[in-house]
Amino acid sequence: MLYSAGEVELVKNSTDIVSVVQQYVQLKRAGNSWKGLCPFHKEKTPSFIVFPATGTWKCFGCGAGGDVFEFLKKIKNQEFPEAVEELAEAAGITLKGDGTSGLSAGLSKGLFEIVDEAHRFFRKCFAGPEGSKVRAYLKGRDIDPAESGIGIGYAPGGNALLKHLRSLNYSVSVMGDAGLVITDRGDPYDRFRERLTFPILDRRGRVVSFGARALGDAVPKYLNGPETAIYRKGSFLYGYSTALKAARESGIAILVEGYFDHARLVSAGFSETVATSGTALTKKQAKNLMGMAEKQYICYDGDSAGRKAAVKAAEILLAQGAYPMIVRLPDGMDPDDFVKNRGREAFEELLRSAYDPVSFCVSLIDGKLPEGPERIRLAERLLEVAVSSSNPLVEEDLQKKVEEFTGYSRDALEKKGNEIRSSKERTGYIRKSAGNLGSGDTIVLRVATAGGVYNTEFVDFLRTDDLTTELGVRLLNAFRGQIDRGFSSVVPAEFPDDLSARCADIVWALEGVSPQEIQKLKRDITRKRRELPRLRELQEDLASSDPERKAIALEEFADMKAEDER
Ligand SMILES: [Zn+2]
């Protein structure tokens, strides 16, 4: 843990959540709470509420919620430690942490060290005799490894890395934690075998993992390191640490899919390039991309999969308020091919002629307007792209383009657009609210955290068995983890994303519980514990073929239920 429980709580208790939120959201007092328009989804009537008494906030429209740290994490796209630091500074508190997040500072330091050692080893193998294969491969692709400056390496077979790290006295468990060695399938073995390696750097330029390409026919062709304490995939953009400076200078950021697209563009002088490393763009990555430069270019492969993915990525960026442009590559070409064959100037020209997301979709049908039902479907699809924007100005701009191209009236398009938007919101909401925390578990966990403060006596009383859902058990364990580390109040921002949102659901408004209520709940739980073995027997009886046994069980079952309801 970066900061001690005491430090985090000191920061939290010295912070007025209402005034922090008010810097971003206009709030109006409503009884004991404050109300405003949710900054995390588009809405016209406020469903975003801040509860100063519990130090939490909650949006009843999109389901987002949490404490003051979680609010900053979301609105400024910060990591938990950054949010703590910012609020500490505002409150005039000096923290003693060292700036490493995730696990204990000592452990993450160990992970950085071992991954860096692996990187040096891969580089050495690349330069040595065993690396001749990789060098030949790169030559075949016409890539000069020195020119790209990205530190390509070679991971040999035969558990070479494992042996090397062992010789330096690293433990197998640390190798596993760093994602370098697979430890959970019998004898440990190297994750990356006979592969070309691309180092993945964090924001500060430290190697945290690798992307690796097979040299032969091994599958998968590209293998990415697993998520570890120092490699959080959801927010990572490959090449970010080196691209940032160039992007700030040029005012543009280029997003590609693959490692080689990235290597090619960087070699050609487009240092402001980052890659998703072959996975779908996430919201956090989108935010990071937007933070790099004002203009973002999506430059995916010129095949149907790449083009579909490009529109998807554009929709994610639009939803974050950006106005991305999509580069259209000739059919069947990827950015690597294009720059290799046509050169830097041609690519610059391509950037200049990039399309907004709606025009890009239109360009794919060569601007030919279909007739009848197909025209309607096309208009709907284009509108869907337009209304995915959270910025009303961008949306209007795109909607105008839909109008121009399809010829439908603005009025009709607006109506249809509203329909699409509200159906999107509905499905989004249902998905988010369809958690699997039963009402029983909710009550138990609410009492455990009433007022945003842990009732440690009650938590100690609880057993994992008392909770009936998997989510409930995970939350209880998360609570216990914080209590063990000395927290007296709940800090949901520190939990994994899915848990912190659910935690806000639980903690949001309950300011306190009377001792009588707690006593009653404890009695109920104790009774359930007693009944549980009997219930299991009854269940067996109910399933039995003996009619008499069944009838008796049924009667007893009804009695138990009646008692339950009293
Ligand atoms: Zn919301």
Coordinates of C-alpha atoms and ligand atoms in Angstrom, one line a residue:
M1 CA 0.0 0.0 0.0
L2 CA 1.3 3.3 -1.0
Y3 CA -0.2 5.5 1.7
S4 CA -1.1 4.2 5.2
A5 CA -4.7 3.9 6.2
G6 CA -4.2 6.8 8.6
E7 CA -2.9 9.1 5.8
V8 CA -5.7 8.2 3.4
E9 CA -8.4 8.7 6.1
L10 CA -6.8 12.0 7.2
V11 CA -7.0 13.2 3.6
K12 CA -10.6 12.0 3.3
N13 CA -11.7 13.6 6.6
S14 CA -10.0 16.9 5.8
T15 CA -11.8 17.1 2.4
D16 CA -15.3 18.5 1.9
I17 CA -16.7 16.3 -0.9
V18 CA -19.3 18.9 -1.9
S19 CA -16.7 21.6 -2.6
V20 CA -14.6 19.2 -4.6
V21 CA -17.5 18.0 -6.7
Q22 CA -18.7 21.6 -7.1
Q23 CA -15.5 22.4 -9.1
Y24 CA -16.9 20.2 -11.9
V25 CA -20.7 19.9 -11.3
Q26 CA -23.2 22.6 -10.4
L27 CA -24.9 21.4 -7.2
K28 CA -28.1 22.4 -5.5
R29 CA -29.0 21.6 -2.0
A30 CA -31.8 19.0 -1.6
G31 CA -32.4 18.3 2.1
N32 CA -29.2 16.7 3.6
S33 CA -27.8 16.0 0.1
W34 CA -26.8 17.9 -3.0
K35 CA -28.1 17.3 -6.5
G36 CA -26.7 18.0 -10.0
L37 CA -26.4 16.9 -13.6
C38 CA -24.2 13.8 -13.8
P39 CA -20.8 14.5 -15.4
F40 CA -20.5 10.8 -16.4
H41 CA -23.5 10.5 -18.6
K42 CA -25.7 12.8 -20.6
E43 CA -28.9 13.9 -18.8
K44 CA -31.3 16.7 -18.7
T45 CA -32.8 16.2 -15.2
P46 CA -30.4 15.7 -12.3
S47 CA -29.9 12.2 -10.9
F48 CA -26.4 12.8 -9.5
I49 CA -26.4 13.1 -5.7
V50 CA -23.7 13.9 -3.2
F51 CA -24.2 12.8 0.4
P52 CA -21.9 14.9 2.6
A53 CA -22.8 12.8 5.7
T54 CA -21.3 9.6 4.3
G55 CA -18.8 11.4 2.1
T56 CA -20.2 9.6 -1.0
W57 CA -21.9 10.3 -4.3
K58 CA -24.1 8.3 -6.5
C59 CA -25.8 8.7 -9.9
F60 CA -29.2 7.0 -10.2
G61 CA -29.1 7.4 -14.0
C62 CA -25.9 5.6 -14.9
G63 CA -25.1 3.8 -11.7
A64 CA -21.7 5.4 -11.1
G65 CA -20.8 6.2 -7.6
G66 CA -18.2 6.2 -4.9
D67 CA -16.3 8.4 -2.5
V68 CA -14.4 11.6 -3.2
F69 CA -11.3 9.7 -4.5
E70 CA -13.5 7.7 -6.9
F71 CA -14.9 11.0 -8.2
L72 CA -11.5 12.4 -9.0
K73 CA -10.4 9.1 -10.5
K74 CA -13.3 9.2 -12.9
I75 CA -13.5 12.9 -13.7
K76 CA -9.8 13.4 -14.1
N77 CA -8.9 9.9 -15.2
Q78 CA -6.5 9.6 -12.3
E79 CA -5.2 6.6 -10.5
F80 CA -6.1 6.2 -6.8
P81 CA -2.7 7.5 -5.5
E82 CA -2.9 10.5 -7.7
A83 CA -6.3 11.4 -6.3
V84 CA -5.0 11.0 -2.8
E85 CA -2.1 13.2 -3.6
E86 CA -4.2 15.9 -5.1
L87 CA -6.6 16.2 -2.2
A88 CA -3.7 16.0 0.3
E89 CA -2.1 18.9 -1.3
A90 CA -5.3 20.9 -1.3
A91 CA -5.7 20.1 2.4
G92 CA -2.1 21.0 3.1
I93 CA -1.2 17.5 4.2
T94 CA 2.3 16.1 3.5
L95 CA 2.2 12.4 2.5
K96 CA 5.1 10.1 3.1
G97 CA 4.5 7.6 0.3
D98 CA 6.9 7.1 -2.5
G99 CA 4.7 7.3 -5.6
T100 CA 4.3 3.6 -6.5
S101 CA 0.8 2.3 -6.6
G102 CA -0.7 -1.1 -6.3
L103 CA 1.1 -3.5 -4.0
S104 CA 3.5 -2.6 -1.3
A105 CA 6.2 -0.2 -2.5
G106 CA 8.8 -2.8 -1.8
L107 CA 7.1 -5.5 -3.8
S108 CA 6.5 -3.3 -6.9
K109 CA 10.1 -2.2 -6.8
G110 CA 11.0 -5.8 -7.0
L111 CA 8.7 -6.2 -10.0
F112 CA 10.1 -3.2 -11.9
E113 CA 13.6 -4.6 -11.2
I114 CA 12.9 -8.1 -12.5
V115 CA 11.1 -6.9 -15.6
D116 CA 13.9 -4.6 -16.4
E117 CA 16.4 -7.4 -15.9
A118 CA 14.3 -9.5 -18.4
H119 CA 14.3 -6.6 -20.8
R120 CA 18.1 -6.4 -20.7
F121 CA 18.4 -10.2 -21.1
F122 CA 16.1 -10.1 -24.2
R123 CA 18.2 -7.3 -25.7
K124 CA 21.4 -9.2 -25.1
C125 CA 19.9 -12.3 -26.8
F126 CA 18.7 -10.1 -29.7
A127 CA 22.3 -8.8 -30.3
G128 CA 23.9 -12.2 -29.7
P129 CA 24.2 -15.2 -32.1
E130 CA 20.8 -16.6 -31.1
G131 CA 19.2 -13.3 -32.2
S132 CA 20.2 -13.7 -35.8
K133 CA 16.7 -15.2 -36.6
V134 CA 15.0 -12.1 -35.3
R135 CA 17.4 -9.7 -37.0
A136 CA 16.8 -11.5 -40.3
Y137 CA 13.0 -11.4 -39.7
L138 CA 13.1 -7.6 -39.1
K139 CA 15.3 -7.2 -42.2
G140 CA 12.6 -9.1 -44.2
R141 CA 10.0 -6.6 -42.9
D142 CA 12.4 -3.7 -43.7
I143 CA 12.5 -2.5 -40.1
D144 CA 15.6 -1.0 -38.7
P145 CA 15.5 -1.7 -35.0
A146 CA 17.9 1.1 -34.2
E147 CA 15.9 3.6 -36.1
S148 CA 12.6 2.9 -34.3
G149 CA 14.4 3.2 -30.9
I150 CA 11.9 1.0 -29.3
G151 CA 14.2 -1.7 -27.8
I152 CA 13.1 -4.8 -29.7
G153 CA 14.5 -8.0 -28.0
Y154 CA 14.5 -11.7 -28.4
A155 CA 13.1 -14.2 -25.9
P156 CA 14.8 -17.6 -26.7
G157 CA 13.3 -21.0 -25.9
G158 CA 14.5 -23.6 -23.5
N159 CA 13.4 -21.6 -20.4
A160 CA 16.4 -19.3 -20.9
L161 CA 14.9 -16.4 -19.0
L162 CA 13.9 -18.6 -16.1
K163 CA 17.5 -20.0 -15.8
H164 CA 19.0 -16.5 -16.2
L165 CA 16.8 -15.0 -13.5
R166 CA 17.4 -18.0 -11.2
S167 CA 21.2 -17.5 -11.6
L168 CA 20.6 -13.9 -10.2
N169 CA 18.7 -15.4 -7.2
Y170 CA 15.2 -14.2 -8.2
S171 CA 12.4 -16.4 -6.8
V172 CA 10.0 -18.2 -9.1
S173 CA 7.1 -16.5 -7.3
V174 CA 8.4 -13.0 -8.2
M175 CA 8.9 -14.2 -11.8
G176 CA 5.3 -15.3 -11.8
D177 CA 4.0 -12.1 -10.2
A178 CA 5.9 -10.1 -12.9
G179 CA 4.1 -12.2 -15.6
L180 CA 7.4 -13.5 -17.0
V181 CA 7.1 -17.1 -16.0
I182 CA 4.0 -19.3 -15.9
T183 CA 3.9 -20.9 -12.5
D184 CA 0.4 -22.4 -12.1
R185 CA 0.6 -25.3 -14.6
G186 CA 3.1 -27.7 -13.1
D187 CA 6.8 -26.9 -13.5
P188 CA 7.4 -23.2 -14.1
Y189 CA 8.3 -22.2 -17.6
D190 CA 9.0 -19.1 -19.6
R191 CA 5.9 -17.2 -20.9
F192 CA 7.7 -15.8 -23.9
R193 CA 9.4 -18.5 -26.0
E194 CA 11.1 -18.0 -29.3
R195 CA 9.5 -14.6 -29.7
L196 CA 10.5 -11.2 -30.7
T197 CA 9.7 -8.8 -27.8
F198 CA 8.5 -5.3 -27.6
P199 CA 9.0 -3.7 -24.2
I200 CA 5.9 -2.1 -22.8
L201 CA 6.7 1.1 -20.8
D202 CA 4.7 2.9 -18.2
R203 CA 4.1 6.7 -18.1
R204 CA 7.5 7.2 -16.4
G205 CA 9.3 5.1 -19.1
R206 CA 9.9 2.0 -16.9
V207 CA 9.5 -1.4 -18.6
V208 CA 6.5 -3.1 -17.0
S209 CA 5.8 -6.0 -19.4
F210 CA 6.2 -7.2 -23.0
G211 CA 4.3 -7.7 -26.2
A212 CA 5.7 -10.6 -28.1
R213 CA 5.4 -11.8 -31.7
A214 CA 5.9 -15.4 -32.7
L215 CA 8.7 -16.0 -35.2
G216 CA 7.3 -19.3 -36.5
D217 CA 3.8 -20.5 -36.7
A218 CA 3.2 -20.5 -32.9
V219 CA -0.2 -19.3 -31.8
P220 CA -1.2 -16.7 -30.8
K221 CA 0.8 -14.7 -33.3
Y222 CA 1.0 -11.8 -30.8
L223 CA 1.2 -12.5 -27.1
N224 CA 0.8 -9.8 -24.5
G225 CA 2.0 -10.0 -20.9
P226 CA -0.7 -10.5 -18.3
E227 CA -2.0 -7.8 -16.0
T228 CA 0.3 -7.5 -13.0
A229 CA 0.6 -5.1 -10.1
I230 CA 2.7 -2.8 -12.2
Y231 CA 1.0 -3.4 -15.6
R232 CA -2.6 -2.2 -15.6
K233 CA -3.9 -3.0 -19.0
G234 CA -7.1 -1.1 -19.1
S235 CA -5.5 2.4 -19.2
F236 CA -2.2 1.5 -21.1
L237 CA -1.4 2.8 -24.5
Y238 CA 1.6 1.2 -26.0
G239 CA 4.3 3.8 -26.7
Y240 CA 2.6 6.4 -24.6
S241 CA 5.7 7.6 -22.6
T242 CA 7.7 8.4 -25.7
A243 CA 4.7 9.7 -27.8
L244 CA 3.5 12.2 -25.2
K245 CA 6.2 14.8 -25.8
A246 CA 5.9 14.6 -29.6
A247 CA 2.1 14.8 -29.4
R248 CA 2.2 17.9 -27.2
E249 CA 4.4 19.5 -29.7
S250 CA 2.6 18.6 -32.9
G251 CA -0.9 18.8 -31.4
I252 CA -1.9 15.4 -32.8
A253 CA -2.0 11.9 -31.5
I254 CA -2.1 8.9 -33.9
L255 CA -3.7 5.6 -32.7
V256 CA -2.8 2.4 -34.4
E257 CA -3.5 -1.3 -33.6
G258 CA -0.3 -3.2 -34.0
Y259 CA 3.3 -3.1 -32.7
F260 CA 4.7 -3.1 -36.2
D261 CA 2.4 -0.2 -37.3
H262 CA 3.8 1.7 -34.3
A263 CA 7.4 0.8 -35.1
R264 CA 7.0 1.8 -38.7
L265 CA 5.4 5.2 -38.0
V266 CA 7.9 6.0 -35.3
S267 CA 10.7 5.1 -37.6
A268 CA 9.2 7.4 -40.3
G269 CA 9.2 10.3 -37.8
F270 CA 5.6 10.1 -36.5
S271 CA 6.7 9.8 -32.8
E272 CA 3.2 10.8 -31.6
T273 CA 2.0 7.3 -32.3
V274 CA 0.5 4.9 -29.8
A275 CA -1.0 1.5 -30.2
T276 CA -3.8 -0.5 -28.5
S277 CA -1.7 -3.6 -29.0
G278 CA -4.5 -5.4 -30.8
T279 CA -7.3 -5.1 -28.2
A280 CA -10.4 -3.0 -28.3
L281 CA -10.0 0.6 -27.2
T282 CA -11.1 1.1 -23.6
K283 CA -12.6 4.3 -22.0
K284 CA -9.5 4.9 -20.0
Q285 CA -7.2 4.5 -23.0
A286 CA -9.5 7.0 -24.9
K287 CA -9.1 9.5 -22.1
N288 CA -5.3 9.1 -22.1
L289 CA -5.3 9.6 -25.9
M290 CA -7.3 12.7 -25.5
G291 CA -4.9 14.0 -22.9
M292 CA -2.0 13.6 -25.3
A293 CA -3.2 16.1 -27.9
E294 CA -6.3 17.9 -29.1
K295 CA -6.6 16.1 -32.4
Q296 CA -6.7 12.3 -32.5
Y297 CA -6.3 10.2 -35.6
I298 CA -7.5 6.6 -35.7
C299 CA -5.4 4.7 -38.1
Y300 CA -6.5 1.0 -38.3
D301 CA -6.1 -1.6 -41.0
G302 CA -7.7 -1.2 -44.3
D303 CA -9.8 -4.4 -44.1
S304 CA -13.3 -4.8 -42.9
A305 CA -12.3 -5.9 -39.4
G306 CA -10.0 -2.9 -39.1
R307 CA -12.6 -0.5 -40.4
K308 CA -15.3 -1.7 -38.0
A309 CA -12.9 -1.5 -35.1
A310 CA -12.0 2.1 -36.2
V311 CA -15.6 3.2 -36.0
K312 CA -16.0 1.5 -32.6
A313 CA -12.9 3.3 -31.3
A314 CA -14.3 6.5 -32.7
E315 CA -17.6 6.0 -30.9
I316 CA -15.7 5.4 -27.6
L317 CA -13.7 8.7 -28.1
L318 CA -16.9 10.5 -29.1
A319 CA -18.6 9.3 -25.9
Q320 CA -15.7 10.9 -24.0
G321 CA -16.3 14.2 -25.7
A322 CA -13.6 14.0 -28.3
Y323 CA -13.9 14.7 -32.0
P324 CA -11.7 12.0 -33.5
M325 CA -10.7 11.6 -37.2
I326 CA -10.4 8.3 -39.0
V327 CA -7.7 7.7 -41.6
R328 CA -8.8 5.6 -44.5
L329 CA -6.0 3.3 -45.7
P330 CA -6.3 1.7 -49.2
D331 CA -8.0 -1.7 -49.2
G332 CA -6.0 -4.5 -47.7
M333 CA -3.2 -2.3 -46.4
D334 CA -2.1 -1.7 -42.8
P335 CA -0.3 1.4 -41.7
D336 CA 3.0 -0.5 -41.7
D337 CA 2.6 -1.5 -45.4
F338 CA 1.4 1.9 -46.4
V339 CA 4.4 3.8 -45.0
K340 CA 6.9 1.2 -46.1
N341 CA 5.6 1.3 -49.7
R342 CA 4.5 4.9 -50.1
G343 CA 6.6 6.8 -47.6
R344 CA 6.3 9.6 -45.1
E345 CA 4.8 12.3 -47.3
A346 CA 2.0 10.0 -48.6
F347 CA 1.1 9.3 -45.0
E348 CA 1.0 13.0 -44.2
E349 CA -1.4 13.4 -47.1
L350 CA -3.5 10.6 -45.7
L351 CA -3.7 12.4 -42.3
R352 CA -4.7 15.6 -44.0
S353 CA -7.6 13.8 -45.8
A354 CA -8.8 11.9 -42.8
Y355 CA -12.6 11.7 -42.2
D356 CA -14.8 12.5 -39.3
P357 CA -16.5 9.3 -38.1
V358 CA -19.8 9.9 -40.0
S359 CA -18.0 10.8 -43.3
F360 CA -15.7 7.8 -42.8
C361 CA -18.8 5.4 -42.8
V362 CA -20.1 7.2 -45.8
S363 CA -16.8 6.8 -47.6
L364 CA -16.9 3.1 -47.1
I365 CA -20.0 2.9 -49.4
D366 CA -18.2 5.2 -51.8
G367 CA -20.7 7.9 -51.0
K368 CA -23.5 6.1 -52.9
L369 CA -26.8 6.6 -51.2
P370 CA -28.9 3.4 -51.2
E371 CA -32.7 3.3 -51.8
G372 CA -35.6 2.3 -49.6
P373 CA -35.1 0.3 -46.4
E374 CA -31.4 0.2 -46.9
R375 CA -31.3 4.0 -46.8
I376 CA -33.2 3.9 -43.5
R377 CA -30.8 1.4 -42.0
L378 CA -27.8 3.4 -43.2
A379 CA -29.3 6.6 -41.7
E380 CA -29.9 4.8 -38.4
R381 CA -26.3 3.5 -38.3
L382 CA -24.9 7.0 -39.1
L383 CA -27.1 8.5 -36.4
E384 CA -25.9 6.0 -33.9
V385 CA -22.4 7.1 -34.5
A386 CA -23.4 10.8 -34.2
V387 CA -25.4 10.4 -31.0
S388 CA -22.6 8.5 -29.3
S389 CA -21.0 11.9 -28.7
S390 CA -21.3 13.4 -25.3
N391 CA -20.5 16.8 -26.7
P392 CA -23.6 18.6 -28.0
L393 CA -21.6 20.6 -30.5
V394 CA -19.8 17.6 -32.0
E395 CA -23.1 15.8 -32.1
E396 CA -24.8 18.6 -34.0
D397 CA -21.9 18.7 -36.4
L398 CA -22.1 15.0 -37.1
Q399 CA -25.9 15.1 -37.3
K400 CA -25.7 17.8 -40.0
K401 CA -23.5 15.5 -42.0
V402 CA -26.0 12.7 -41.7
E403 CA -28.7 15.1 -42.8
E404 CA -26.6 16.3 -45.8
F405 CA -25.8 12.8 -46.9
T406 CA -29.1 10.9 -46.4
G407 CA -31.4 13.8 -47.3
Y408 CA -33.8 13.1 -44.3
S409 CA -35.2 16.2 -42.6
R410 CA -33.5 17.5 -39.5
D411 CA -36.7 17.0 -37.6
A412 CA -37.0 13.3 -38.5
L413 CA -33.3 12.7 -37.7
E414 CA -33.6 14.4 -34.4
K415 CA -36.6 12.3 -33.4
K416 CA -34.8 9.1 -34.5
G417 CA -31.7 10.3 -32.7
N418 CA -33.5 10.7 -29.4
E419 CA -35.0 7.3 -29.8
I420 CA -31.6 5.7 -30.4
R421 CA -30.1 7.6 -27.5
S422 CA -32.8 6.6 -25.0
S423 CA -32.7 3.0 -26.0
K424 CA -28.9 3.1 -25.6
E425 CA -29.3 4.6 -22.1
R426 CA -31.9 2.1 -21.2
T427 CA -29.8 -0.9 -22.1
G428 CA -26.8 0.7 -20.5
Y429 CA -28.7 1.2 -17.3
I430 CA -30.1 -2.3 -17.2
R431 CA -26.7 -3.8 -17.7
K432 CA -25.2 -1.7 -14.9
S433 CA -28.0 -2.2 -12.4
A434 CA -28.3 -5.9 -13.0
G435 CA -25.8 -6.7 -10.3
N436 CA -26.1 -9.9 -8.4
L437 CA -26.1 -8.7 -4.9
G438 CA -29.3 -10.0 -3.3
S439 CA -31.4 -7.8 -0.9
G440 CA -30.3 -9.9 2.0
D441 CA -26.6 -9.3 1.3
T442 CA -27.3 -5.6 0.7
I443 CA -28.8 -5.2 4.2
V444 CA -25.9 -7.1 5.9
L445 CA -23.3 -5.1 4.1
R446 CA -25.1 -1.8 4.7
V447 CA -25.1 -2.4 8.4
A448 CA -21.4 -3.3 8.3
T449 CA -20.6 0.0 6.7
A450 CA -23.4 2.4 7.9
G451 CA -22.4 6.0 7.8
G452 CA -19.4 5.1 5.7
V453 CA -17.6 3.8 8.8
Y454 CA -16.7 0.1 9.4
N455 CA -18.7 -1.6 12.2
T456 CA -15.7 -3.8 13.0
E457 CA -17.6 -5.6 15.8
F458 CA -20.3 -6.6 13.3
V459 CA -17.8 -7.5 10.5
D460 CA -16.0 -9.8 13.0
F461 CA -19.3 -11.4 13.8
L462 CA -20.0 -12.1 10.1
R463 CA -19.0 -15.3 8.4
T464 CA -18.5 -15.6 4.6
D465 CA -21.3 -18.2 4.7
D466 CA -23.8 -15.5 5.9
L467 CA -23.6 -13.9 2.5
T468 CA -25.5 -15.6 -0.3
T469 CA -23.9 -14.0 -3.4
E470 CA -20.4 -14.1 -4.8
L471 CA -20.4 -10.4 -5.0
G472 CA -21.4 -10.1 -1.4
V473 CA -18.5 -12.3 -0.4
R474 CA -16.0 -10.3 -2.5
L475 CA -17.2 -7.1 -0.9
L476 CA -17.0 -8.5 2.6
N477 CA -13.4 -9.7 1.9
A478 CA -12.6 -6.2 0.5
F479 CA -13.9 -4.6 3.7
R480 CA -11.9 -7.0 5.8
G481 CA -8.8 -6.2 3.9
Q482 CA -9.2 -2.5 4.7
I483 CA -10.0 -3.1 8.3
D484 CA -6.9 -5.3 8.6
R485 CA -4.8 -2.5 7.3
G486 CA -6.2 -0.1 9.9
F487 CA -9.0 1.7 8.0
S488 CA -11.9 2.8 10.1
S489 CA -13.9 4.3 7.2
V490 CA -14.7 2.8 3.9
V491 CA -12.6 3.9 1.0
P492 CA -14.2 2.3 -2.1
A493 CA -12.0 4.1 -4.5
E494 CA -9.3 1.7 -3.6
F495 CA -11.2 -1.4 -4.6
P496 CA -11.3 -2.9 -8.1
D497 CA -13.6 -0.9 -10.4
D498 CA -16.6 -3.2 -10.3
L499 CA -16.5 -3.4 -6.5
S500 CA -16.1 0.3 -5.9
A501 CA -19.3 1.1 -7.9
R502 CA -21.3 -1.6 -6.0
C503 CA -19.8 -0.4 -2.7
A504 CA -21.2 3.1 -3.4
D505 CA -24.6 1.5 -3.8
I506 CA -24.3 0.0 -0.4
V507 CA -22.8 2.9 1.5
W508 CA -24.5 5.8 -0.2
A509 CA -27.3 7.0 2.1
L510 CA -27.4 5.1 5.3
E511 CA -26.2 7.5 7.9
G512 CA -26.5 5.1 10.9
V513 CA -28.2 2.1 12.3
S514 CA -29.6 1.8 15.8
P515 CA -28.1 -0.8 18.1
Q516 CA -31.6 -2.5 18.3
E517 CA -31.6 -2.9 14.5
I518 CA -28.1 -4.4 14.6
Q519 CA -29.2 -6.8 17.4
K520 CA -32.2 -7.9 15.4
L521 CA -30.1 -8.6 12.3
K522 CA -27.6 -10.6 14.3
R523 CA -30.4 -12.7 15.7
D524 CA -31.7 -13.3 12.2
I525 CA -28.3 -14.3 11.0
T526 CA -27.7 -16.6 13.9
R527 CA -31.1 -18.3 13.3
K528 CA -30.3 -18.8 9.7
R529 CA -27.0 -20.4 10.6
R530 CA -28.8 -22.8 12.9
E531 CA -31.4 -23.6 10.2
L532 CA -29.1 -24.0 7.4
P533 CA -28.1 -27.7 8.0
R534 CA -31.8 -28.5 8.7
L535 CA -32.8 -26.7 5.5
R536 CA -30.4 -28.9 3.5
E537 CA -32.0 -32.0 5.0
L538 CA -35.4 -30.7 4.2
Q539 CA -34.4 -30.1 0.6
E540 CA -33.3 -33.7 0.4
D541 CA -36.6 -34.8 1.8
L542 CA -38.5 -32.7 -0.6
A543 CA -36.7 -34.3 -3.5
S544 CA -37.4 -37.8 -2.1
S545 CA -39.8 -40.2 -3.7
D546 CA -41.4 -41.2 -0.3
P547 CA -44.7 -39.2 -0.3
E548 CA -44.9 -39.2 3.5
R549 CA -41.4 -37.8 4.0
K550 CA -42.1 -35.2 1.4
A551 CA -45.4 -34.1 3.1
I552 CA -43.7 -33.7 6.5
A553 CA -40.8 -31.7 5.0
L554 CA -43.3 -29.5 3.1
E555 CA -45.1 -28.7 6.3
E556 CA -41.9 -27.9 8.2
F557 CA -40.7 -25.8 5.4
A558 CA -43.9 -23.7 5.4
D559 CA -43.5 -23.2 9.2
M560 CA -39.9 -22.0 8.7
K561 CA -41.0 -19.5 6.1
A562 CA -43.8 -18.2 8.2
E563 CA -41.3 -17.6 11.1
D564 CA -39.0 -15.9 8.6
E565 CA -41.7 -13.4 7.7
R566 CA -42.6 -12.5 11.2
Ligands
ZN1 ZN -24.7 9.3 -14.4

